[in-house]
C-alpha positions in Angstrom: -0.1 0.0 0.0 1.2 3.5 -1.0 2.2 5.9 1.8 -0.2 8.5 0.2 -3.0 6.3 0.3 -2.7 5.5 4.0 -2.1 9.2 4.8 -5.2 10.2 3.0 -7.3 7.6 4.5 -6.2 8.6 8.2 -5.9 12.2 7.1 -2.3 12.3 8.2 0.6 13.5 6.4 3.2 11.2 4.9 6.0 12.8 6.8 4.0 11.7 10.0 4.2 8.2 8.8 7.9 8.4 8.3 8.4 9.9 11.6 6.3 7.0 13.3 8.4 4.6 11.3 11.6 6.3 12.3 11.0 6.1 15.8 10.3 2.4 15.7 6.5 2.6 16.4 5.6 0.2 13.6 7.3 -2.8 12.1 10.4 -2.4 9.6 8.8 -1.6 6.1 10.1 -3.3 2.9 11.2 -1.2 -0.1 10.3 -1.9 -3.6 13.4 -2.5 -6.2 12.8 1.5 -7.1 13.2 2.4 -3.2 9.6 3.0 -2.4 8.1 1.9 0.7 5.5 -1.2 0.8 3.3 -0.9 3.8 1.1 -3.6 4.5 -2.4 -4.2 5.9 -0.3 -4.8 9.4 1.3 -1.2 9.0 -2.1 0.3 8.5 -3.3 -1.3 11.8 -0.4 0.4 13.7 -0.9 3.8 12.0 -4.5 3.7 12.9 -4.1 2.5 16.5 -1.3 5.3 17.0 -3.8 8.0 15.7 -6.7 6.5 17.9 -4.7 6.0 21.0 -2.5 9.2 21.2 -5.1 11.7 22.0 -6.4 9.8 25.1 -3.1 8.3 26.2 -0.5 10.7 25.0 2.3 10.0 22.4 4.8 8.6 25.1 2.6 5.9 26.3 1.2 5.1 22.8 4.8 4.6 21.6 5.6 2.3 24.5 2.5 0.2 23.6 3.3 0.1 19.9 7.0 -1.1 20.8 5.7 -3.7 23.3 3.3 -5.2 20.6 6.1 -5.5 18.1 7.9 -7.4 21.0 4.9 -9.7 21.5 4.3 -8.4 24.9 0.5 -8.1 25.1 0.1 -8.3 28.9 2.9 -5.7 29.4 1.2 -3.3 26.9 -2.3 -4.2 28.4 -1.2 -3.1 31.8 0.5 0.2 30.6 -2.9 1.0 29.0 -4.7 0.0 32.3 -2.5 2.2 34.3 -3.4 5.3 32.5 -6.9 4.5 32.7 -6.6 4.1 36.4 -5.3 7.4 36.7 -8.1 9.0 35.1 -10.4 7.4 37.5 -8.2 8.8 40.5 -8.4 12.2 38.8 -12.3 11.9 38.4 -12.6 11.2 42.1 -10.1 14.0 42.9 -12.3 16.1 40.7 -15.5 15.0 42.6 -13.7 15.9 45.9 -12.7 19.3 44.7 -16.5 19.9 43.7 -17.7 18.8 47.1 -15.6 20.9 48.9 -16.6 23.8 46.9 -20.4 23.1 47.5 -22.2 24.7 50.3 -23.3 21.4 52.2 -21.7 19.2 54.8 -19.3 17.6 52.3 -17.4 20.7 51.5 -17.3 21.9 55.2 -15.8 18.5 56.3 -13.2 18.8 53.5 -12.1 22.2 54.2 -12.1 21.6 58.0 -8.7 20.1 57.7 -7.2 23.2 56.2 -5.5 25.5 58.3 -5.8 29.3 57.9 -2.4 29.3 56.4 -0.1 26.7 55.5 3.6 26.2 54.4 4.5 25.0 50.9 5.5 21.6 52.8 2.3 21.1 54.3 0.3 21.9 51.1 2.7 19.4 49.2 1.9 16.8 51.9 -1.7 17.4 51.9 -2.2 17.4 48.0 0.6 14.5 47.5 2.3 16.9 45.2 6.1 17.5 45.1 7.0 21.0 46.3 8.8 21.6 42.9 5.6 21.3 41.0 3.7 24.0 43.2 6.8 26.3 43.1 6.8 25.7 39.1 3.2 26.6 38.9 4.0 29.8 40.9 6.9 30.6 38.4 4.6 30.4 35.3 1.9 32.4 36.8 -0.7 29.5 37.5 -0.9 30.4 41.2 0.2 33.2 43.4 1.5 32.8 47.1 1.9 34.8 50.2 5.2 35.3 52.2 5.8 35.2 55.8 6.9 38.7 56.8 9.6 37.1 59.3 11.2 34.6 57.2 10.2 35.0 53.6 8.5 31.7 53.4 5.7 30.8 51.1 2.2 30.7 52.8 -0.9 29.6 51.3 -4.4 30.3 52.4 -7.6 28.3 51.6 -8.2 30.2 48.4 -4.8 29.5 47.1 -5.2 25.8 48.1 -8.3 25.6 46.0 -6.4 26.7 42.8 -3.7 24.1 43.6 -6.3 21.2 44.0 -7.9 22.2 40.6 -4.6 22.1 39.0 -3.5 18.7 40.7 -6.6 17.3 38.9 -5.2 18.2 35.3 -1.5 17.6 36.3 -1.3 14.1 34.7 -3.5 15.0 31.6 -2.7 14.6 28.1 -1.7 17.9 26.5 -4.7 19.4 24.6 -6.2 22.8 23.9 -8.9 21.9 26.6 -6.4 21.4 29.3 -4.7 24.9 28.3 -8.1 26.5 28.6 -8.8 25.1 31.9 -5.6 25.8 33.4 -5.7 29.4 32.0 -9.2 29.6 33.8 -8.0 28.5 37.0 -4.9 30.9 36.9 -7.2 33.9 35.9 -10.1 33.1 38.4 -10.6 35.4 41.6 -9.1 33.2 44.5 -12.2 34.3 46.7 -14.8 33.5 43.9 -16.1 30.1 45.0 -18.6 30.0 42.5 -16.2 30.4 39.7 -14.1 27.6 41.2 -17.2 25.5 41.3 -17.7 26.2 37.6 -14.2 25.1 36.6 -14.5 22.0 38.8 -17.8 21.0 36.8 -15.7 21.9 33.6 -12.9 19.7 34.6 -15.4 16.7 35.3 -16.9 17.0 31.8 -13.4 17.2 30.3 -12.5 13.9 32.2 -15.8 12.4 31.0 -14.7 13.1 27.5 -11.2 11.8 28.1 -12.9 8.6 29.2 -14.7 8.3 26.0 -11.4 9.2 23.8 -9.6 6.4 25.8 -12.3 4.0 25.0 -12.0 4.5 21.3 -8.1 4.2 21.5 -8.7 0.7 23.5 -11.0 -0.5 20.7 -8.2 0.1 18.0 -5.6 -1.2 20.4 -7.8 -4.5 20.5 -8.2 -4.5 16.7 -4.5 -4.2 16.3 -4.0 -7.0 18.6 -6.1 -9.3 16.3 -4.2 -8.0 13.2 -0.8 -9.2 14.7 -2.3 -12.3 16.1 -1.8 -11.6 19.7 -5.7 -11.5 20.3 -7.9 -14.5 19.5 -10.9 -13.9 17.4 
């Protein structure tokens, strides 16, 4: 099959196909006597799977999975996919807790009861299970602001600032996309004291995660189809 035919079918450029090939994401390609690439239906299945998986799993994970399939390590590939899906489930639970914290009911009051009026970066890192370096980076790029202790200059965070950090934490492992960028920008620009705005962002984050769940499901479908083509999965 000609590269241009595959590129048209998948709405990719031929250079993208060559790039995937160069990085070992598809099996080696034979050449005709005149030097043209001779792609097979197996290559098409790989290219289709890459295109379907990368939006939901990211190119790094997708590349790992493609190489594992070529090495006939189906279980290792399956568990890598499962790990990303488990992270999405964890992110959804975190987003739901964030939303509960922002609601007016009892759940939110219980969540915020454990937050002191002011917390150090170490305390926030422990509470959110985030590295202190990540929090400092978010401050550096303008996603969050901090206060400073007048006596020693140490970073201090109040409840409103911690809300931003918890909203950002939900998106930290997310696959890069325009939606993620927009959500992070919304978090960065929101009024720290505006609980209603924070609640709206938490709802948008949940909707984004729901959409990612569907995108990952599509990727898994084509991953399964590839498994059948390369005879790692029985019909």
